Each structure stands twice: as structure tokens, then as C-alpha cells.
Amino acid sequence: AQSVSQHNHHVILSEAASLELGCNYSYGGTVNLFWYVQYPGQHLQLLLKYFSGDPLVKGIKGFEAEFIKSKFSFNLRKPSVQWSDTAEYFCAVKGSNAGNMLTFGGGTRLMVKP
Amino acid sequence: DTAVSQTPKYLVTQMGNDKSIKCEQNLGHDTMYWYKQDSKKFLKIMFSYNNKELIINETVPNRFSPKSPDKAHLNLHINSLELGDSAVYFCASSQSATGGELFFGEGSRLTVL
């Protein structure tokens, strides 16, 4: 079975601070990895995804994530956050034998103070 | 045009009632899903349909019955609603059952009193 763990449940930052949100997964085979964002009152939107190739993935709105296979991690980063980045962030994993079933982490609530 | 649309967006009802949530996607995708997001924002898959056929059923009580009249629609009917059913239910779709990005609807917030 696949599982995802996001260690930071709540993060509060000031604008222009750097962001790193942790994500670790558990799965023995090949994985696809995703970060979704949910702005207040809205649906989930894809930030970025990793399927194969370069482990450093760049997404929308200046976000990037690095897949480190040896650490089973896929941390999300942004060098300088903005107030508009205030949202809930979800890491998700799809194992190669899991069809297209995504397993989500518990989410990290990010609040950026202006 | 909204790619994945759900109705209603808000639903408040009494325990014991039966209610339905509808979902439609205009992306031409083959696969649709229902996810439940609880009060702690934890997202968990409930069902997945591929071309109108059930392919994932994640130990959901049989009070929940999905129905897919065609591959563009996946409805969720819930019988005998309980307090614990209060959540936001998200519909999603993807190109296929084996891969592709999931596109989510805006969610349907169900409150059971």
C-alpha cells in the first residue's frame, strides 16, 4: 500500500521568506508524485508533478520540488513567498501498480503574513 | 466553461435523509473519481469509474452508491445520512485509469445536522 506523510501541518511565514514543505512517501516501486494547492474555498489545482527524468521539477507560480529517491521525499520549495500563496498544500503519490489512484498526504496549511 | 462541475455546492440536511451530488466533466476523460475531504482537510478516495465501470471502491459504507450513466457523469447518492458524512466531496476526472493529471471540481460541502 502507498502512503504519504506531510510533517508540517501549519506553516506561518512573512512575505519574501523562503518556503520548504516536507513530503515523504511509502511505496516500494516506481512512483509518480504531485503537489496540489487548494486556495481558500476553492478546488484543488495541480502545482507540479514528477513522472521521470530530472528530479528537480518546476511548476507554476515559482514553485519547484525535488524528488530524492533515496529519501523517499518530494519536498516543495519556493524562494520567496507572497501573501497570495496562502493556501493548503497537498502532496500526493501514485504507485505504478495503483492505476491512477492518488493517495494524498494530510496537507500543510500555509499562511503568509503581508 | 468549467471542466469539472459539481452540484450542489452546498447541501445542509438532517440525519437519516437521502441526498445526491452530481458531477459532470466536459474534458472527454475516461475516468472519474469521488474523493472525501474531512474537517481536518484529509483527502481520501472513495470511488473511481472508468468508462462507466467501477474500478476502485475503497471500503466505503454501502450507504454510498455511485452511479455513472455515461463517462462524462458520475453521481454520488448517499442513503440514511449520518453526522460523520459531513465533509466536502470532490469529484475529479483524468484522461485514463492508468495515468494523467486529475482535474478536480470545486467541491460539494455536505453538512448533516
PDB file of N, CA, C and O in Angstrom, chain B residues 17-73:
ATOM      1  N   ASN B  17     -31.691  11.408   6.209  1.00  0.00           N
ATOM      2  CA  ASN B  17     -32.157  11.732   4.855  1.00  0.00           C
ATOM      3  C   ASN B  17     -31.274  11.072   3.800  1.00  0.00           C
ATOM      4  O   ASN B  17     -30.160  10.606   4.084  1.00  0.00           O
ATOM      5  N   ASP B  18     -31.807  11.076   2.565  1.00  0.00           N
ATOM      6  CA  ASP B  18     -31.051  10.597   1.408  1.00  0.00           C
ATOM      7  C   ASP B  18     -30.773  11.792   0.498  1.00  0.00           C
ATOM      8  O   ASP B  18     -31.672  12.585   0.237  1.00  0.00           O
ATOM      9  N   LYS B  19     -29.538  11.891   0.013  1.00  0.00           N
ATOM     10  CA  LYS B  19     -29.186  13.019  -0.850  1.00  0.00           C
ATOM     11  C   LYS B  19     -28.265  12.560  -1.972  1.00  0.00           C
ATOM     12  O   LYS B  19     -27.600  11.529  -1.862  1.00  0.00           O
ATOM     13  N   SER B  20     -28.220  13.364  -3.031  1.00  0.00           N
ATOM     14  CA  SER B  20     -27.344  13.074  -4.166  1.00  0.00           C
ATOM     15  C   SER B  20     -26.501  14.288  -4.527  1.00  0.00           C
ATOM     16  O   SER B  20     -26.941  15.429  -4.384  1.00  0.00           O
ATOM     17  N   ILE B  21     -25.304  13.997  -5.001  1.00  0.00           N
ATOM     18  CA  ILE B  21     -24.418  15.028  -5.552  1.00  0.00           C
ATOM     19  C   ILE B  21     -24.093  14.601  -6.978  1.00  0.00           C
ATOM     20  O   ILE B  21     -23.805  13.427  -7.228  1.00  0.00           O
ATOM     21  N   LYS B  22     -24.159  15.594  -7.884  1.00  0.00           N
ATOM     22  CA  LYS B  22     -23.917  15.260  -9.287  1.00  0.00           C
ATOM     23  C   LYS B  22     -22.592  15.836  -9.755  1.00  0.00           C
ATOM     24  O   LYS B  22     -22.153  16.883  -9.276  1.00  0.00           O
ATOM     25  N   CYS B  23     -21.972  15.160 -10.693  1.00  0.00           N
ATOM     26  CA  CYS B  23     -20.707  15.624 -11.260  1.00  0.00           C
ATOM     27  C   CYS B  23     -20.692  15.383 -12.756  1.00  0.00           C
ATOM     28  O   CYS B  23     -21.111  14.321 -13.239  1.00  0.00           O
ATOM     29  N   GLU B  24     -20.192  16.395 -13.461  1.00  0.00           N
ATOM     30  CA  GLU B  24     -20.086  16.295 -14.917  1.00  0.00           C
ATOM     31  C   GLU B  24     -18.733  16.835 -15.341  1.00  0.00           C
ATOM     32  O   GLU B  24     -18.263  17.843 -14.815  1.00  0.00           O
ATOM     33  N   GLN B  25     -18.105  16.166 -16.298  1.00  0.00           N
ATOM     34  CA  GLN B  25     -16.848  16.692 -16.853  1.00  0.00           C
ATOM     35  C   GLN B  25     -16.976  16.800 -18.370  1.00  0.00           C
ATOM     36  O   GLN B  25     -17.546  15.924 -19.016  1.00  0.00           O
ATOM     37  N   ASN B  26     -16.438  17.922 -18.883  1.00  0.00           N
ATOM     38  CA  ASN B  26     -16.506  18.169 -20.330  1.00  0.00           C
ATOM     39  C   ASN B  26     -15.125  18.082 -20.982  1.00  0.00           C
ATOM     40  O   ASN B  26     -14.873  18.722 -22.012  1.00  0.00           O
ATOM     41  N   LEU B  27     -14.250  17.307 -20.361  1.00  0.00           N
ATOM     42  CA  LEU B  27     -12.879  17.180 -20.850  1.00  0.00           C
ATOM     43  C   LEU B  27     -12.686  15.974 -21.766  1.00  0.00           C
ATOM     44  O   LEU B  27     -11.593  15.765 -22.274  1.00  0.00           O
ATOM     45  N   GLY B  28     -13.720  15.178 -21.905  1.00  0.00           N
ATOM     46  CA  GLY B  28     -13.580  13.971 -22.718  1.00  0.00           C
ATOM     47  C   GLY B  28     -12.783  12.875 -22.035  1.00  0.00           C
ATOM     48  O   GLY B  28     -12.293  11.953 -22.696  1.00  0.00           O
ATOM     49  N   HIS B  29     -12.643  12.981 -20.717  1.00  0.00           N
ATOM     50  CA  HIS B  29     -11.866  11.981 -19.976  1.00  0.00           C
ATOM     51  C   HIS B  29     -12.649  10.681 -19.826  1.00  0.00           C
ATOM     52  O   HIS B  29     -13.874  10.657 -19.851  1.00  0.00           O
ATOM     53  N   ASP B  30     -11.870   9.601 -19.643  1.00  0.00           N
ATOM     54  CA  ASP B  30     -12.493   8.289 -19.483  1.00  0.00           C
ATOM     55  C   ASP B  30     -12.780   7.940 -18.029  1.00  0.00           C
ATOM     56  O   ASP B  30     -13.609   7.081 -17.751  1.00  0.00           O
ATOM     57  N   THR B  31     -12.048   8.578 -17.111  1.00  0.00           N
ATOM     58  CA  THR B  31     -12.073   8.131 -15.716  1.00  0.00           C
ATOM     59  C   THR B  31     -12.526   9.260 -14.791  1.00  0.00           C
ATOM     60  O   THR B  31     -12.095  10.400 -14.937  1.00  0.00           O
ATOM     61  N   MET B  32     -13.387   8.902 -13.846  1.00  0.00           N
ATOM     62  CA  MET B  32     -13.877   9.879 -12.871  1.00  0.00           C
ATOM     63  C   MET B  32     -13.776   9.304 -11.474  1.00  0.00           C
ATOM     64  O   MET B  32     -13.749   8.088 -11.280  1.00  0.00           O
ATOM     65  N   TYR B  33     -13.719  10.212 -10.501  1.00  0.00           N
ATOM     66  CA  TYR B  33     -13.444   9.829  -9.113  1.00  0.00           C
ATOM     67  C   TYR B  33     -14.327  10.639  -8.165  1.00  0.00           C
ATOM     68  O   TYR B  33     -14.732  11.762  -8.472  1.00  0.00           O
ATOM     69  N   TRP B  34     -14.554  10.060  -6.990  1.00  0.00           N
ATOM     70  CA  TRP B  34     -15.066  10.814  -5.863  1.00  0.00           C
ATOM     71  C   TRP B  34     -14.055  10.729  -4.733  1.00  0.00           C
ATOM     72  O   TRP B  34     -13.615   9.631  -4.367  1.00  0.00           O
ATOM     73  N   TYR B  35     -13.707  11.903  -4.198  1.00  0.00           N
ATOM     74  CA  TYR B  35     -12.854  11.994  -3.026  1.00  0.00           C
ATOM     75  C   TYR B  35     -13.644  12.666  -1.906  1.00  0.00           C
ATOM     76  O   TYR B  35     -14.465  13.546  -2.157  1.00  0.00           O
ATOM     77  N   LYS B  36     -13.332  12.278  -0.667  1.00  0.00           N
ATOM     78  CA  LYS B  36     -13.954  12.894   0.505  1.00  0.00           C
ATOM     79  C   LYS B  36     -12.873  13.654   1.273  1.00  0.00           C
ATOM     80  O   LYS B  36     -11.802  13.104   1.552  1.00  0.00           O
ATOM     81  N   GLN B  37     -13.153  14.909   1.593  1.00  0.00           N
ATOM     82  CA  GLN B  37     -12.229  15.710   2.403  1.00  0.00           C
ATOM     83  C   GLN B  37     -12.902  16.010   3.735  1.00  0.00           C
ATOM     84  O   GLN B  37     -13.908  16.709   3.788  1.00  0.00           O
ATOM     85  N   ASP B  38     -12.323  15.484   4.806  1.00  0.00           N
ATOM     86  CA  ASP B  38     -12.952  15.654   6.114  1.00  0.00           C
ATOM     87  C   ASP B  38     -12.604  17.006   6.729  1.00  0.00           C
ATOM     88  O   ASP B  38     -11.932  17.836   6.098  1.00  0.00           O
ATOM     89  N   SER B  39     -13.055  17.207   7.954  1.00  0.00           N
ATOM     90  CA  SER B  39     -12.896  18.519   8.594  1.00  0.00           C
ATOM     91  C   SER B  39     -11.432  18.874   8.841  1.00  0.00           C
ATOM     92  O   SER B  39     -11.088  20.040   9.007  1.00  0.00           O
ATOM     93  N   LYS B  40     -10.578  17.877   8.858  1.00  0.00           N
ATOM     94  CA  LYS B  40      -9.143  18.129   9.032  1.00  0.00           C
ATOM     95  C   LYS B  40      -8.427  18.247   7.694  1.00  0.00           C
ATOM     96  O   LYS B  40      -7.192  18.197   7.644  1.00  0.00           O
ATOM     97  N   LYS B  41      -9.188  18.380   6.625  1.00  0.00           N
ATOM     98  CA  LYS B  41      -8.664  18.562   5.264  1.00  0.00           C
ATOM     99  C   LYS B  41      -8.031  17.287   4.695  1.00  0.00           C
ATOM    100  O   LYS B  41      -7.370  17.348   3.665  1.00  0.00           O
ATOM    101  N   PHE B  42      -8.212  16.162   5.361  1.00  0.00           N
ATOM    102  CA  PHE B  42      -7.631  14.925   4.853  1.00  0.00           C
ATOM    103  C   PHE B  42      -8.451  14.416   3.683  1.00  0.00           C
ATOM    104  O   PHE B  42      -9.664  14.250   3.789  1.00  0.00           O
ATOM    105  N   LEU B  43      -7.770  14.163   2.553  1.00  0.00           N
ATOM    106  CA  LEU B  43      -8.439  13.735   1.325  1.00  0.00           C
ATOM    107  C   LEU B  43      -8.314  12.241   1.136  1.00  0.00           C
ATOM    108  O   LEU B  43      -7.212  11.697   1.157  1.00  0.00           O
ATOM    109  N   LYS B  44      -9.441  11.586   0.889  1.00  0.00           N
ATOM    110  CA  LYS B  44      -9.383  10.145   0.724  1.00  0.00           C
ATOM    111  C   LYS B  44     -10.261   9.734  -0.445  1.00  0.00           C
ATOM    112  O   LYS B  44     -11.391  10.186  -0.573  1.00  0.00           O
ATOM    113  N   ILE B  45      -9.730   8.862  -1.285  1.00  0.00           N
ATOM    114  CA  ILE B  45     -10.517   8.414  -2.430  1.00  0.00           C
ATOM    115  C   ILE B  45     -11.646   7.515  -1.956  1.00  0.00           C
ATOM    116  O   ILE B  45     -11.508   6.761  -0.992  1.00  0.00           O
ATOM    117  N   MET B  46     -12.779   7.649  -2.637  1.00  0.00           N
ATOM    118  CA  MET B  46     -13.924   6.798  -2.332  1.00  0.00           C
ATOM    119  C   MET B  46     -14.158   5.817  -3.484  1.00  0.00           C
ATOM    120  O   MET B  46     -14.240   4.613  -3.289  1.00  0.00           O
ATOM    121  N   PHE B  47     -14.323   6.367  -4.665  1.00  0.00           N
ATOM    122  CA  PHE B  47     -14.666   5.553  -5.830  1.00  0.00           C
ATOM    123  C   PHE B  47     -13.940   6.064  -7.066  1.00  0.00           C
ATOM    124  O   PHE B  47     -13.594   7.227  -7.150  1.00  0.00           O
ATOM    125  N   SER B  48     -13.789   5.138  -8.025  1.00  0.00           N
ATOM    126  CA  SER B  48     -13.340   5.551  -9.343  1.00  0.00           C
ATOM    127  C   SER B  48     -14.080   4.738 -10.387  1.00  0.00           C
ATOM    128  O   SER B  48     -14.301   3.527 -10.211  1.00  0.00           O
ATOM    129  N   TYR B  49     -14.479   5.412 -11.449  1.00  0.00           N
ATOM    130  CA  TYR B  49     -15.151   4.767 -12.565  1.00  0.00           C
ATOM    131  C   TYR B  49     -14.349   5.014 -13.829  1.00  0.00           C
ATOM    132  O   TYR B  49     -13.861   6.116 -14.064  1.00  0.00           O
ATOM    133  N   ASN B  50     -14.229   3.973 -14.644  1.00  0.00           N
ATOM    134  CA  ASN B  50     -13.594   4.123 -15.937  1.00  0.00           C
ATOM    135  C   ASN B  50     -14.587   3.690 -17.002  1.00  0.00           C
ATOM    136  O   ASN B  50     -15.019   2.537 -17.008  1.00  0.00           O
ATOM    137  N   ASN B  51     -14.931   4.603 -17.874  1.00  0.00           N
ATOM    138  CA  ASN B  51     -15.919   4.292 -18.913  1.00  0.00           C
ATOM    139  C   ASN B  51     -17.162   3.626 -18.340  1.00  0.00           C
ATOM    140  O   ASN B  51     -17.608   2.586 -18.830  1.00  0.00           O
ATOM    141  N   LYS B  52     -17.698   4.222 -17.315  1.00  0.00           N
ATOM    142  CA  LYS B  52     -18.945   3.816 -16.656  1.00  0.00           C
ATOM    143  C   LYS B  52     -18.797   2.567 -15.788  1.00  0.00           C
ATOM    144  O   LYS B  52     -19.772   2.123 -15.198  1.00  0.00           O
ATOM    145  N   GLU B  53     -17.603   2.030 -15.694  1.00  0.00           N
ATOM    146  CA  GLU B  53     -17.442   0.820 -14.878  1.00  0.00           C
ATOM    147  C   GLU B  53     -16.660   1.121 -13.603  1.00  0.00           C
ATOM    148  O   GLU B  53     -15.621   1.790 -13.656  1.00  0.00           O
ATOM    149  N   LEU B  54     -17.134   0.590 -12.490  1.00  0.00           N
ATOM    150  CA  LEU B  54     -16.481   0.803 -11.204  1.00  0.00           C
ATOM    151  C   LEU B  54     -15.139   0.094 -11.188  1.00  0.00           C
ATOM    152  O   LEU B  54     -15.053  -1.114 -11.462  1.00  0.00           O
ATOM    153  N   ILE B  55     -14.058   0.833 -10.859  1.00  0.00           N
ATOM    154  CA  ILE B  55     -12.747   0.206 -10.788  1.00  0.00           C
ATOM    155  C   ILE B  55     -12.105   0.351  -9.417  1.00  0.00           C
ATOM    156  O   ILE B  55     -11.209  -0.412  -9.071  1.00  0.00           O
ATOM    157  N   ILE B  56     -12.512   1.317  -8.644  1.00  0.00           N
ATOM    158  CA  ILE B  56     -11.994   1.472  -7.287  1.00  0.00           C
ATOM    159  C   ILE B  56     -13.162   1.693  -6.343  1.00  0.00           C
ATOM    160  O   ILE B  56     -14.027   2.519  -6.589  1.00  0.00           O
ATOM    161  N   ASN B  57     -13.186   0.927  -5.258  1.00  0.00           N
ATOM    162  CA  ASN B  57     -14.186   1.101  -4.213  1.00  0.00           C
ATOM    163  C   ASN B  57     -13.459   0.905  -2.892  1.00  0.00           C
ATOM    164  O   ASN B  57     -13.121  -0.213  -2.521  1.00  0.00           O
ATOM    165  N   GLU B  58     -13.171   2.037  -2.242  1.00  0.00           N
ATOM    166  CA  GLU B  58     -12.281   1.992  -1.084  1.00  0.00           C
ATOM    167  C   GLU B  58     -13.036   1.862   0.223  1.00  0.00           C
ATOM    168  O   GLU B  58     -13.202   2.820   0.961  1.00  0.00           O
ATOM    169  N   THR B  59     -13.503   0.704   0.528  1.00  0.00           N
ATOM    170  CA  THR B  59     -14.163   0.390   1.818  1.00  0.00           C
ATOM    171  C   THR B  59     -15.054   1.525   2.289  1.00  0.00           C
ATOM    172  O   THR B  59     -14.910   2.039   3.399  1.00  0.00           O
ATOM    173  N   VAL B  60     -15.920   1.936   1.405  1.00  0.00           N
ATOM    174  CA  VAL B  60     -16.889   2.968   1.746  1.00  0.00           C
ATOM    175  C   VAL B  60     -18.187   2.270   2.156  1.00  0.00           C
ATOM    176  O   VAL B  60     -18.553   1.264   1.548  1.00  0.00           O
ATOM    177  N   PRO B  61     -18.888   2.768   3.188  1.00  0.00           N
ATOM    178  CA  PRO B  61     -20.160   2.134   3.570  1.00  0.00           C
ATOM    179  C   PRO B  61     -21.099   2.014   2.389  1.00  0.00           C
ATOM    180  O   PRO B  61     -21.131   2.883   1.505  1.00  0.00           O
ATOM    181  N   ASN B  62     -21.882   0.943   2.374  1.00  0.00           N
ATOM    182  CA  ASN B  62     -22.745   0.758   1.208  1.00  0.00           C
ATOM    183  C   ASN B  62     -23.936   1.696   1.200  1.00  0.00           C
ATOM    184  O   ASN B  62     -24.804   1.603   0.322  1.00  0.00           O
ATOM    185  N   ARG B  63     -23.990   2.614   2.170  1.00  0.00           N
ATOM    186  CA  ARG B  63     -24.965   3.715   2.078  1.00  0.00           C
ATOM    187  C   ARG B  63     -24.590   4.670   0.939  1.00  0.00           C
ATOM    188  O   ARG B  63     -25.421   5.459   0.488  1.00  0.00           O
ATOM    189  N   PHE B  64     -23.333   4.601   0.527  1.00  0.00           N
ATOM    190  CA  PHE B  64     -22.862   5.437  -0.576  1.00  0.00           C
ATOM    191  C   PHE B  64     -22.944   4.624  -1.862  1.00  0.00           C
ATOM    192  O   PHE B  64     -22.347   3.549  -1.963  1.00  0.00           O
ATOM    193  N   SER B  65     -23.675   5.140  -2.836  1.00  0.00           N
ATOM    194  CA  SER B  65     -23.801   4.407  -4.093  1.00  0.00           C
ATOM    195  C   SER B  65     -23.522   5.348  -5.256  1.00  0.00           C
ATOM    196  O   SER B  65     -24.298   6.256  -5.548  1.00  0.00           O
ATOM    197  N   PRO B  66     -22.389   5.147  -5.922  1.00  0.00           N
ATOM    198  CA  PRO B  66     -22.083   5.945  -7.103  1.00  0.00           C
ATOM    199  C   PRO B  66     -22.827   5.389  -8.305  1.00  0.00           C
ATOM    200  O   PRO B  66     -23.122   4.196  -8.372  1.00  0.00           O
ATOM    201  N   LYS B  67     -23.088   6.300  -9.243  1.00  0.00           N
ATOM    202  CA  LYS B  67     -23.719   5.872 -10.491  1.00  0.00           C
ATOM    203  C   LYS B  67     -23.127   6.681 -11.634  1.00  0.00           C
ATOM    204  O   LYS B  67     -23.011   7.898 -11.551  1.00  0.00           O
ATOM    205  N   SER B  68     -22.779   5.988 -12.703  1.00  0.00           N
ATOM    206  CA  SER B  68     -22.193   6.653 -13.858  1.00  0.00           C
ATOM    207  C   SER B  68     -23.040   6.339 -15.085  1.00  0.00           C
ATOM    208  O   SER B  68     -22.847   5.298 -15.722  1.00  0.00           O
ATOM    209  N   PRO B  69     -23.977   7.222 -15.432  1.00  0.00           N
ATOM    210  CA  PRO B  69     -24.836   6.956 -16.594  1.00  0.00           C
ATOM    211  C   PRO B  69     -24.075   6.984 -17.918  1.00  0.00           C
ATOM    212  O   PRO B  69     -24.462   6.306 -18.873  1.00  0.00           O
ATOM    213  N   ASP B  70     -23.009   7.764 -17.967  1.00  0.00           N
ATOM    214  CA  ASP B  70     -22.111   7.795 -19.118  1.00  0.00           C
ATOM    215  C   ASP B  70     -20.765   8.291 -18.620  1.00  0.00           C
ATOM    216  O   ASP B  70     -20.649   8.725 -17.469  1.00  0.00           O
ATOM    217  N   LYS B  71     -19.759   8.246 -19.469  1.00  0.00           N
ATOM    218  CA  LYS B  71     -18.417   8.509 -18.942  1.00  0.00           C
ATOM    219  C   LYS B  71     -18.188   9.968 -18.575  1.00  0.00           C
ATOM    220  O   LYS B  71     -17.198  10.290 -17.945  1.00  0.00           O
ATOM    221  N   ALA B  72     -19.113  10.842 -18.934  1.00  0.00           N
ATOM    222  CA  ALA B  72     -18.972  12.251 -18.579  1.00  0.00           C
ATOM    223  C   ALA B  72     -19.649  12.601 -17.253  1.00  0.00           C
ATOM    224  O   ALA B  72     -19.537  13.727 -16.783  1.00  0.00           O
ATOM    225  N   HIS B  73     -20.363  11.649 -16.683  1.00  0.00           N
ATOM    226  CA  HIS B  73     -21.117  11.910 -15.455  1.00  0.00           C
ATOM    227  C   HIS B  73     -20.831  10.847 -14.402  1.00  0.00           C
ATOM    228  O   HIS B  73     -20.777   9.651 -14.701  1.00  0.00           O
TER     229      HIS B  73
END
